[in-house]
């Protein structure tokens, strides 16, 4: 299929316009030439299959990104140090260090622009600031940023967030889901509700074919200790995950890392197709092959946080030739540019003024880098600011469109149904783990055998049975606490990524996570108690059995809430485990079994311990105050309330502990939600 426009038609229509699916008319006078060539050209034939894959009427809203004098700094670790030696050393260093304000400057005045249909490559040595600049463009970094950054001449705002796709260097995909499941859940969460179910599946199918994921569509993504698809397939799946929802701006951090040259070239061909559909594509790249280098439309070369070159990638060699800086041997252009960015001058001819300065100054690397930075400031930056930042403005309708905040595509309930299914599929292998089942049932059998047909006829037997009650509390408190404390720290990177893209409401995720995890926190304790209860000879009445099981479940659910609160408050695997161990130890000691008569100045701890309330509730459910024991002793029968095991427990005192545990279960979860909300908002990938 060919799409052609004659010169007469262009002159006749002077300002050509296209209309997107959102009904907004896009002025083509402002669009970059690369985008215009892909839409209307008298020289290039547009492939029919490509047009059917990315139809014009479904083109995303064009975004013209401009960044001017962007600076970024981070606080030095020694600046806030309390160590006197480090402080004195840092004061000495700041006399010779340009970062005298206690901050390390990462970016130092980056300027450029790009638009739909273009691929902008950010190139430079490791540590030059490429990823930092990419995160700033995606709105991931906002603190300590200076300069002007606009989208269609409008500053970054929450309305821009859902129009940006961000592919991190480390692929952040749920490992237990297959590629097809990953894309399906993303489609149903993020695609408009106006699309039918069949249309969403059709789009998933099209994306899978476009990115060559047919062979691995039913294979788990994997990652970490989970075996899954290859690195190249995972990278393509990450890109598919983002372009599925038609982002206007696609940002990729080192998409070719870990790939061979052939796979990397194929991936870049895919990105070219993504850009041709009207998207703005920006990618960081370390050292591309010569073929890949010529596939970029624009190039920004960064050296030590300073720009060394910005312009069309094909014109980069001409620019450095005009400075009389040339490779002396046949060399990959990307390799040549990286040598310049790091100041390496071997096999590179330099102008006479640099050669003269090189003999006078031994540090030739720093000399070349500073020379390139100065030439950029005088030759390239003024031209870029004048042409693209001062004289060229985005059409008003695009400025208005970029400020329209997209509403949630689904209601809270619809998001809940989708996220709950995804969460269950992701974690179901943990819920129905054979080792976990063997552990629970095995411990139950061992306890049943140790306390086989236990009785309460003597003080010693009663103490044994009360000890079993407390051990059951310990077992399910620790199991539920540690089963929940690592959930949010482990899923932090996935949650941060999806929340940055406004994929769903945080409340939906939290409720789904809690309810799905309750499957394990209800299932295993129930089987456990069915075995232990009848083997250990507890009170054999139906109400007593049901209330005992419900009490254990309430203890497990409250412990789960406490674990979620601890995990959400730190979002660190190491610290969450440490805090959980400390809290468990305190609650265990104040539970009411080991120490019944706690000193007054320490008694406040037991009122915070859900194990204390759970243990008391178990005793009240299992025993009655007027139940007799020690009938064979010289003193005659005694009531259980008179036993030393119940000195601090009134067995006829009602079930107020039940309401305390319910309040704790709800309170811990409420605190966990707000902690998670606060922590996630300040986390960055």
XYZ file of C-alpha atoms in Angstrom, residues 43-583:
541
model
C 9.678 8.820 -1.969
C 9.002 6.212 0.714
C 6.395 3.490 0.332
C 4.784 2.591 3.634
C 4.433 -1.129 4.072
C 0.802 -2.279 4.067
C 1.306 -4.617 7.008
C 2.808 -1.840 9.070
C -0.068 0.519 8.345
C -2.570 -2.147 9.364
C -0.631 -2.750 12.562
C -0.397 0.907 13.480
C -3.350 2.628 11.794
C -3.246 6.377 11.577
C -6.556 6.857 13.307
C -5.174 5.107 16.409
C -2.044 7.264 16.578
C -1.253 8.494 20.099
C -1.230 12.172 20.995
C 2.051 13.677 19.677
C 4.451 14.878 22.369
C 7.217 17.347 21.562
C 9.735 17.163 24.367
C 12.085 20.058 25.069
C 14.716 20.167 27.783
C 16.805 23.258 28.392
C 19.735 23.747 30.819
C 18.736 20.687 32.851
C 20.809 20.240 36.002
C 20.611 17.598 38.687
C 22.516 17.091 41.904
C 22.506 14.639 44.793
C 23.664 15.202 48.330
C 27.112 13.833 49.103
C 27.123 11.144 51.764
C 29.872 12.888 53.697
C 27.933 16.156 53.769
C 25.531 14.846 56.393
C 28.020 12.614 58.192
C 28.351 12.860 61.970
C 31.917 11.515 61.825
C 34.260 14.403 62.722
C 37.156 13.016 60.668
C 34.978 12.701 57.546
C 33.618 16.200 58.100
C 37.098 17.718 58.350
C 38.282 15.860 55.260
C 35.204 16.973 53.311
C 35.898 20.613 54.231
C 39.421 20.292 52.875
C 38.163 18.632 49.700
C 35.584 21.324 48.988
C 38.382 23.877 48.530
C 39.422 22.118 45.319
C 36.142 20.452 44.427
C 33.674 22.469 42.300
C 30.752 20.930 44.219
C 31.179 23.173 47.215
C 27.574 23.127 48.353
C 27.684 19.574 49.718
C 26.058 18.154 46.582
C 27.408 16.065 43.761
C 26.349 17.513 40.405
C 25.283 14.758 37.992
C 23.885 16.821 35.093
C 25.317 20.228 34.256
C 23.177 22.031 31.725
C 21.706 19.606 29.161
C 19.714 21.093 26.270
C 17.859 19.416 23.405
C 14.503 18.508 21.910
C 12.764 15.692 20.090
C 9.330 14.850 18.736
C 7.059 12.145 17.284
C 8.641 9.833 14.733
C 12.151 10.370 16.105
C 14.492 8.171 18.097
C 16.780 10.208 20.353
C 19.791 8.273 21.621
C 21.484 9.338 24.862
C 25.067 8.175 24.621
C 28.050 8.494 26.913
C 30.369 6.505 29.171
C 29.140 4.823 32.333
C 28.352 7.356 35.039
C 27.906 10.258 32.636
C 24.250 10.819 33.645
C 22.277 9.147 30.832
C 19.882 7.211 33.063
C 19.446 10.188 35.372
C 18.407 12.385 32.451
C 16.009 9.693 31.230
C 14.354 9.475 34.654
C 13.962 13.249 34.765
C 12.291 13.167 31.345
C 9.901 10.500 32.596
C 9.029 12.448 35.747
C 10.690 9.813 37.950
C 13.117 12.343 39.474
C 11.849 15.757 40.528
C 13.889 16.798 43.573
C 17.050 18.880 43.104
C 16.307 19.327 39.388
C 16.880 22.690 37.720
C 16.188 23.800 34.191
C 13.192 23.815 31.900
C 11.496 20.613 30.770
C 8.278 20.805 28.747
C 5.902 18.481 26.921
C 4.200 20.353 24.091
C 5.516 23.506 25.826
C 3.709 22.505 29.049
C 5.664 21.573 32.235
C 5.392 18.063 33.625
C 2.138 17.335 35.438
C 0.175 14.243 36.522
C -1.755 14.454 33.245
C 1.467 13.589 31.395
C 2.196 10.547 33.550
C -0.135 8.105 31.784
C 1.154 9.149 28.367
C 4.702 8.021 29.195
C 6.020 4.477 28.866
C 9.211 3.709 30.785
C 11.277 0.558 30.186
C 13.908 0.197 32.894
C 17.287 -1.427 32.325
C 16.357 -4.283 34.647
C 13.144 -5.760 33.287
C 10.467 -5.365 35.965
C 7.870 -8.047 35.206
C 6.131 -10.419 37.586
C 8.159 -13.650 37.267
C 5.418 -16.219 37.861
C 3.130 -14.992 35.079
C 3.505 -16.065 31.459
C 4.209 -13.492 28.755
C 0.629 -13.717 27.509
C -0.807 -13.347 31.021
C 1.433 -10.344 31.675
C 0.204 -8.553 28.565
C -3.413 -9.595 29.126
C -3.573 -8.173 32.642
C -1.858 -4.969 31.473
C -4.339 -4.634 28.615
C -7.413 -5.101 30.777
C -6.111 -2.663 33.379
C -4.830 0.100 31.130
C -6.707 0.005 27.829
C -9.880 2.117 27.596
C -13.103 0.569 28.818
C -14.646 1.552 25.480
C -12.675 -1.299 23.857
C -14.407 -4.650 23.884
C -12.825 -7.798 25.262
C -12.195 -9.135 21.757
C -10.540 -5.878 20.693
C -8.186 -6.025 23.665
C -7.239 -9.622 22.883
C -6.722 -8.669 19.237
C -4.347 -5.913 20.265
C -2.425 -8.308 22.516
C -2.126 -10.738 19.612
C -0.891 -7.996 17.295
C 1.757 -6.815 19.790
C 2.959 -10.386 20.379
C 3.428 -10.905 16.635
C 5.047 -7.510 16.078
C 7.655 -8.168 18.780
C 8.251 -11.815 17.913
C 6.993 -13.297 21.182
C 4.918 -16.154 19.715
C 7.331 -18.887 20.801
C 7.426 -17.816 24.439
C 3.887 -16.535 24.912
C 2.944 -19.366 27.304
C 6.294 -19.457 29.118
C 6.775 -17.860 32.516
C 8.656 -14.573 32.449
C 10.974 -15.726 35.208
C 13.760 -13.807 36.866
C 15.800 -14.222 40.029
C 15.433 -17.848 41.106
C 12.519 -18.531 38.747
C 13.424 -20.060 35.405
C 11.808 -18.327 32.467
C 12.298 -16.745 29.050
C 15.628 -15.514 27.699
C 17.036 -12.027 28.251
C 16.160 -10.835 24.757
C 12.610 -12.140 25.035
C 12.216 -10.532 28.444
C 13.383 -7.203 27.033
C 10.898 -7.435 24.160
C 8.171 -8.387 26.642
C 8.991 -5.264 28.674
C 8.667 -3.111 25.565
C 5.417 -4.855 24.611
C 4.106 -4.191 28.123
C 4.609 -0.446 27.586
C 3.601 0.045 23.936
C 0.449 -1.991 24.484
C -1.287 1.140 25.806
C 0.008 3.467 23.066
C 2.242 5.800 25.101
C 3.010 9.087 23.403
C 6.511 9.130 24.883
C 8.501 5.889 25.204
C 11.661 5.954 27.346
C 14.052 3.004 27.380
C 17.083 2.560 29.615
C 19.793 0.452 27.948
C 17.344 -1.759 26.003
C 20.176 -3.591 24.222
C 22.216 -4.481 27.318
C 22.932 -8.201 27.461
C 21.881 -8.780 23.849
C 24.057 -9.847 20.940
C 24.461 -7.440 18.011
C 21.867 -9.218 15.861
C 19.216 -9.227 18.601
C 20.023 -5.617 19.439
C 19.600 -4.573 15.800
C 16.256 -6.391 15.588
C 15.139 -4.637 18.733
C 16.057 -1.259 17.298
C 14.087 -2.065 14.130
C 11.098 -2.640 16.405
C 11.675 0.735 18.058
C 11.779 2.349 14.625
C 8.337 0.897 13.941
C 7.143 2.198 17.305
C 8.407 5.683 16.431
C 6.838 5.593 12.971
C 3.452 5.165 14.628
C 3.765 8.715 15.950
C 5.529 8.148 19.244
C 8.537 9.967 20.624
C 11.235 7.420 21.531
C 14.216 8.201 23.750
C 16.739 5.531 24.661
C 20.034 5.363 26.455
C 22.672 3.367 24.641
C 26.173 2.443 25.718
C 28.084 1.380 22.619
C 25.902 0.480 19.623
C 27.161 -1.170 16.471
C 27.745 0.988 13.387
C 24.474 -0.271 11.843
C 22.524 0.632 14.949
C 24.186 4.024 15.183
C 22.829 5.080 11.794
C 19.302 4.059 12.811
C 19.065 6.876 15.349
C 17.495 10.151 14.277
C 19.092 12.316 16.944
C 22.039 11.884 19.263
C 22.944 13.492 22.578
C 26.512 12.785 23.689
C 27.062 13.345 27.418
C 30.486 13.618 29.022
C 30.834 14.014 32.796
C 27.343 15.475 32.993
C 28.044 18.043 30.258
C 26.704 17.806 26.691
C 29.467 17.287 24.107
C 27.265 16.946 21.020
C 23.597 17.247 20.158
C 22.054 16.945 16.713
C 21.288 14.458 13.971
C 23.209 11.248 14.470
C 24.319 11.136 10.830
C 25.806 14.624 11.112
C 27.913 13.900 14.200
C 31.007 12.848 12.243
C 30.725 15.957 10.037
C 30.579 18.159 13.125
C 33.748 16.717 14.641
C 35.430 16.832 11.239
C 34.710 20.559 11.186
C 36.587 20.751 14.492
C 39.472 18.825 12.824
C 38.986 15.891 15.209
C 39.103 12.752 13.074
C 39.760 9.035 13.563
C 43.078 7.950 12.048
C 41.842 4.405 11.429
C 38.516 2.874 10.342
C 36.359 3.066 13.439
C 32.762 2.580 14.525
C 31.280 6.104 14.911
C 29.877 5.185 18.329
C 33.296 3.988 19.493
C 34.869 7.194 18.201
C 32.335 9.361 20.049
C 32.771 7.447 23.298
C 36.543 7.915 23.057
C 35.973 11.641 22.706
C 33.543 11.696 25.651
C 36.141 10.025 27.877
C 39.067 12.041 26.489
C 40.838 9.097 24.855
C 42.992 10.455 22.005
C 44.724 7.306 20.765
C 44.217 6.832 17.001
C 42.507 10.228 16.830
C 43.929 13.311 15.152
C 43.492 16.608 16.983
C 43.590 20.265 15.889
C 46.824 22.182 16.292
C 45.664 24.264 19.247
C 44.862 21.078 21.202
C 48.166 19.477 20.257
C 50.027 22.559 21.462
C 48.107 22.602 24.722
C 48.663 18.870 25.122
C 52.419 19.293 25.256
C 52.094 22.029 27.868
C 49.497 20.207 29.982
C 50.027 16.531 30.866
C 46.317 15.811 31.530
C 45.277 15.570 27.885
C 42.023 13.656 28.613
C 40.514 16.453 30.682
C 41.762 18.986 28.135
C 39.894 17.344 25.232
C 36.672 16.914 27.224
C 36.649 20.586 28.267
C 37.388 21.655 24.692
C 34.397 19.693 23.347
C 32.151 21.077 26.071
C 33.171 24.640 25.243
C 32.633 24.151 21.509
C 29.187 22.743 22.202
C 28.302 25.829 24.237
C 29.428 28.166 21.455
C 28.485 26.229 18.292
C 25.513 23.921 18.983
C 23.605 25.078 22.038
C 22.729 28.643 20.831
C 21.463 27.259 17.526
C 19.319 24.616 19.267
C 17.823 27.120 21.694
C 17.078 29.622 18.934
C 15.511 27.198 16.450
C 13.590 24.747 18.637
C 13.117 26.527 21.966
C 12.546 30.163 21.028
C 11.052 30.243 17.533
C 9.141 26.962 17.408
C 6.115 26.378 19.609
C 3.689 23.476 19.830
C 0.197 24.146 18.418
C -2.308 25.334 20.994
C -4.557 22.305 20.622
C -1.650 20.025 21.557
C -0.865 22.204 24.552
C -4.476 21.881 25.663
C -4.609 18.141 24.984
C -1.492 17.373 27.043
C -3.073 19.032 30.084
C -6.197 16.865 29.990
C -5.776 14.299 32.747
C -6.890 10.847 31.768
C -9.485 9.340 34.051
C -9.204 5.815 35.370
C -10.153 3.428 32.587
C -11.901 1.119 35.074
C -13.932 1.495 38.228
C -12.552 0.453 41.616
C -14.492 -2.810 41.540
C -13.363 -3.724 38.011
C -9.744 -3.056 38.963
C -10.249 -5.192 42.061
C -11.500 -8.155 40.025
C -8.530 -7.984 37.626
C -5.825 -7.368 40.245
C -7.174 -10.099 42.526
C -6.984 -12.623 39.676
C -3.464 -11.507 38.800
C -2.309 -11.582 42.426
C -3.731 -15.049 42.967
C -2.086 -16.406 39.811
C 1.232 -14.840 40.766
C 1.231 -16.217 44.315
C -0.756 -19.430 43.997
C 2.419 -21.534 43.928
C 3.263 -20.135 47.357
C -0.259 -20.692 48.658
C -0.338 -24.345 47.620
C 3.299 -25.155 48.240
C 3.856 -28.818 49.161
C 6.599 -28.031 51.663
C 4.356 -25.547 53.431
C 1.581 -28.129 53.635
C 3.967 -30.799 54.934
C 5.277 -28.365 57.543
C 1.830 -27.470 58.842
C 0.465 -31.015 58.871
C 3.742 -32.468 60.155
C 3.904 -30.100 63.116
C 0.229 -30.788 63.830
C 0.836 -34.546 63.944
C 3.922 -34.171 66.158
C 2.041 -31.938 68.609
C -0.911 -34.335 68.580
C 1.363 -37.244 69.448
C 3.224 -35.340 72.188
C -0.047 -34.196 73.790
C -1.981 -37.345 72.927
C -5.300 -37.429 74.813
C -4.072 -34.818 77.285
C -6.289 -34.160 80.312
C -6.995 -31.435 82.802
C -7.503 -33.587 85.894
C -4.359 -32.368 87.668
C -2.416 -29.140 87.917
C 0.500 -30.647 85.996
C -1.710 -31.933 83.166
C -3.512 -28.604 83.000
C -0.206 -26.753 82.767
C 0.842 -29.033 79.888
C -2.352 -28.321 77.971
C -2.079 -24.555 78.546
C 1.508 -24.786 77.278
C 0.208 -26.398 74.069
C -2.253 -23.532 73.672
C 0.542 -20.996 73.940
C 2.760 -22.908 71.513
C -0.047 -22.911 68.930
C -0.262 -19.124 69.368
C 3.489 -18.807 68.852
C 3.496 -21.072 65.799
C 0.773 -19.264 63.885
C 1.834 -15.808 65.003
C 5.385 -16.334 63.726
C 4.222 -18.150 60.583
C 1.740 -15.433 59.621
C 3.987 -12.544 60.670
C 6.981 -13.688 58.629
C 4.730 -14.818 55.782
C 3.436 -11.255 55.393
C 6.398 -9.072 56.360
C 8.329 -9.739 53.130
C 5.424 -9.315 50.684
C 5.735 -5.576 50.065
C 9.572 -5.431 50.197
C 9.740 -8.199 47.578
C 7.121 -6.591 45.325
C 8.327 -3.029 45.822
C 9.929 -2.657 42.388
C 6.819 -3.956 40.609
C 4.537 -1.761 42.686
C 6.662 1.362 42.159
C 6.781 0.799 38.411
C 3.050 0.247 38.041
C 2.114 3.089 40.375
C 4.388 5.509 38.497
C 2.361 4.639 35.399
C -0.964 5.056 37.259
C -1.872 1.507 36.319
C -4.292 1.043 39.209
C -5.292 2.512 42.545
C -3.022 1.644 45.440
C -6.034 0.767 47.590
C -7.028 -1.873 45.036
C -3.586 -3.464 45.131
C -3.489 -3.498 48.919
C -6.940 -4.999 49.382
C -6.235 -7.670 46.741
C -2.877 -8.522 48.296
C -4.382 -8.871 51.781
C -7.402 -10.898 50.734
C -5.463 -13.250 48.452
C -2.852 -13.907 51.146
C -5.663 -14.748 53.574
C -6.192 -17.945 51.577
C -3.025 -19.378 53.108
C -3.599 -17.739 56.505
C -7.005 -19.417 56.744
C -6.472 -22.721 54.952
C -3.392 -24.047 56.770
C -4.409 -23.108 60.353
C -7.794 -24.781 59.803
C -6.238 -28.099 58.708
C -3.703 -27.770 61.502
C -6.344 -27.347 64.212
C -8.528 -30.168 62.891
C -5.623 -32.550 63.471
C -4.299 -31.146 66.756
C -7.651 -30.518 68.417
C -8.876 -34.091 68.451
C -5.490 -35.741 68.980
C -4.641 -33.540 71.960
C -7.939 -34.188 73.725
C -9.336 -30.661 73.899
C -12.941 -29.999 74.890
C -15.027 -32.054 72.448
C -18.022 -29.883 71.844
C -18.894 -28.346 68.510
C -19.150 -24.730 69.782
C -15.841 -25.036 71.620
C -14.126 -26.481 68.533
C -15.509 -23.802 66.205
C -14.620 -20.951 68.545
C -11.100 -22.337 69.017
C -10.528 -22.551 65.264
C -11.933 -19.047 64.765
C -9.645 -17.723 67.494
C -6.586 -19.234 65.837
C -7.672 -17.765 62.495
C -8.135 -14.362 64.103
C -4.642 -14.586 65.616
C -3.210 -15.510 62.200
C -5.057 -12.696 60.414
C -4.003 -10.126 63.024
C -0.405 -11.337 62.748
C -0.654 -10.998 58.969
C -1.747 -7.370 59.393
C 1.148 -6.688 61.765
C 3.571 -8.235 59.276
C 2.183 -6.104 56.453
C 2.535 -2.993 58.611
C 6.173 -3.770 59.444
C 6.992 -4.587 55.818
C 5.266 -1.474 54.461
C 6.898 0.812 57.013
C 10.458 -0.052 55.911
C 10.138 -1.683 52.439
C 13.476 -3.379 53.026
C 13.882 -7.149 53.183
C 16.748 -7.012 55.670
C 15.233 -4.441 58.028
C 11.732 -5.929 57.806
C 13.026 -9.298 59.003
C 14.985 -7.682 61.824
C 12.005 -5.660 63.062
C 9.696 -8.667 62.777
C 12.052 -10.761 64.949
C 12.215 -8.024 67.577
C 8.444 -7.527 67.687
